[in-house]
Amino acid sequence: MADQAKGQTERPQRRRRKMQSVTMMDVAEFAQVSPSTVSLYLRRPEAVSASAGSTIARAIEKLNYVPNLVAGGLAAASSRAVSIIVPSVRNAFFAETVAAMQNTLRKEKLQLILGHTEYDEREEEELVKTALSWAPAAIVLTGLSHSDTTRRMLQKVSVPVIEIWELGGQQIDAAIGFHHDQVGAAAAKHLIQQGRRNLAYLGARLHEDRRAKQRCDGFVEAAKSAGVTVDIVQHPAAASAEVGGMLLSEALQALPQLDGVACSNDHVALGALFECERSSISVPERLSIVGFGDLSFSAACNPPLTTIRPSGDLIGREAARLIIEHMAGKDPEPQISIDTRFTLLHRRSS
Amino acid sequence: MADQAKGQTERPQRRRRKMQSVTMMDVAEFAQVSPSTVSLYLRRPEAVSASAGSTIARAIEKLNYVPNLVAGGLAAASSRAVSIIVPSVRNAFFAETVAAMQNTLRKEKLQLILGHTEYDEREEEELVKTALSWAPAAIVLTGLSHSDTTRRMLQKVSVPVIEIWELGGQQIDAAIGFHHDQVGAAAAKHLIQQGRRNLAYLGARLHEDRRAKQRCDGFVEAAKSAGVTVDIVQHPAAASAEVGGMLLSEALQALPQLDGVACSNDHVALGALFECERSSISVPERLSIVGFGDLSFSAACNPPLTTIRPSGDLIGREAARLIIEHMAGKDPEPQISIDTRFTLLHRRSS
DNA sequence: GTGAAAGCGCTAACAC
DNA sequence: GTGTTAGCGCTTTCAC
């Protein structure tokens, strides 16, 4: 299987390991040029004469040559891989960013290497270490909070580091995202503007999800400084509709006057909506609900959910852009931070 | 930044590229052993004497050595990377599988390289080609349907290929998943068992999503052979609650007698549920709804959604297991196919 | 159990 | 514009 399409007397005593069948050298031989010309053609076709170019193209086609990126990465001391580390791709927010990055990077033939921290800094540390051993073109992390070791490793290294989905802390190099406390504040302001005076924040996994915590804090602070009643009701489990339902009934019990809630995200908000339905609490008349995320169901539920959209895809595209520009030799301004903002979508749940 | 922690007279005229600061050779020098011993220690610690082992361990620690997996991959002609190609990680089903794989593979220090086809065979072909150029330890594809070129490339290559999320077609090598037509049939049987006689399938993106189509076909066939009325209502857009609402009202208009629907997935089912709420159609009294996926909201909505759970995480774990076993030298039976089954969760929407 | 030697397939100076 | 040359950092025989 390994030896077809190759001159049979060429390398007679190459040791028989599982090797690549057709290499750049084979292409070069076939096209009657040197390997470096082939290499050059592959990376910068315009730098090669038209005639040589087309001969090489034909040879590649004929031999069915697939370049070995591993070898290329070793020789160039930097691979065409980008390492991205997120809490989990099960989370729709990060999935969207990963998908957007991948879709932009693939046009440049860059590969994404994925890692999941599951919200664990130790795990992140391991992931960063292995990521580094791939000599990636860039490494993308979620959030600004990392272990000291992680931070040290990353600072020592010449790979560009991009932190996503959070702004407003100490960043290693580039950061792309938004201020989560501003999200919380926007939700509070919106509810107050709607005449609500007894607020609560329904929070899920606030102890682990730093950004959800920031949104919560921003909410509480804005409410307090506006002089309205505000409370936090939370659950240690991950955000889900089930948790949302539980949190809302708990909140209602604690604050019978409750007339406005903001939620960790739209899953929680959806659960709150379901709970209102079960308890015949009319939304938004008796209670206003604001979510976060603008997930796929948010515009379709009853009533449609007022929510804050974070543009996770923009984050991914911007990250990809930074990486591509860096590879093109453009030296990025250090410590750059890009605010992708967010949008409050006022729908009928408030 | 590249030169610290290294003997300064050792390699005086190494050209100044962006190179790794501390290499295996540095570790060997420091530990007073040969590089091959270090290499051996790293891969099979038990094959090295205890004393040498601990000296090397200390050297690694001291120098803060991070192995270069790219170089290793080149020398070994196979990298510690697994390529996984899915339609999109935005889709919760594939996200779950990817997450499960990653979580299993990471214990073996294997990396996941991710690619998105966006349901495009041409794109898949490109992705497979680049995947191959990474000399991955294995390559994982979604579904059994690929372009001829893709299939040919994959067959010619010695990398293990695993196709996931579909069973029952012509497979390249290993396949892990379930029969989607059986899912459809199970939904139909369930509805009929509940006394429903006028069924419809609410399908999203049936022209692109082959597996959704199979579920639909299985549904229709089972219904027909049971002698009940059945219809298909579909929309070209991706599955969403919005589409679900539209499809249900369309179905209701076409079949006023309609008393049972199965949906492309739970997003569509949720939308149907919302539409019932808006139109005051009581579920399940007047209409039964069955979804697919058991997504995070499915148990929490009103009424809780009867659905079919596909165990996407099992698929991921099994794929990872196959790969790990293969790397351990275990020759897998060729053309193995693992049926991960599915479970119908009877909740109150039917 | 350990080391010497020979690459893996490619890139990037640099000379021509 | 093209070829020559010298590695990139590691793994893997094969002796010892």
PDB file of C-alpha atoms (C1' of nucleotides) in Angstrom, chain B residues 14 20 24 36 39 43 65 68 75, chain D residues 5-13:
ATOM      1  CA  ARG B  14      23.015  27.239  15.266  1.00  0.00           C
ATOM      2  CA  GLN B  20      12.810  25.387  21.005  1.00  0.00           C
ATOM      3  CA  MET B  24      15.758  16.400  24.667  1.00  0.00           C
ATOM      4  CA  SER B  36      17.862   7.879  23.258  1.00  0.00           C
ATOM      5  CA  SER B  39      13.415   9.249  24.735  1.00  0.00           C
ATOM      6  CA  ARG B  43       7.767   6.617  26.328  1.00  0.00           C
ATOM      7  CA  TYR B  65      11.552  20.516  29.432  1.00  0.00           C
ATOM      8  CA  ASN B  68       8.255  18.528  20.996  1.00  0.00           C
ATOM      9  CA  ALA B  75      10.185  10.590  13.572  1.00  0.00           C
TER      10      ALA B  75
ATOM     11  C1'  DT D   5      22.878  22.581   2.009  1.00  0.00           C
ATOM     12  C1'  DA D   6      22.081  22.052   6.619  1.00  0.00           C
ATOM     13  C1'  DG D   7      19.362  21.202   9.868  1.00  0.00           C
ATOM     14  C1'  DC D   8      14.313  21.108  12.889  1.00  0.00           C
ATOM     15  C1'  DG D   9      13.934  17.509  17.616  1.00  0.00           C
ATOM     16  C1'  DC D  10      12.777  13.336  17.952  1.00  0.00           C
ATOM     17  C1'  DT D  11      12.377   7.876  17.367  1.00  0.00           C
ATOM     18  C1'  DT D  12      14.199   3.591  16.269  1.00  0.00           C
ATOM     19  C1'  DT D  13      17.145  -0.003  14.906  1.00  0.00           C
TER      20       DT D  13
END
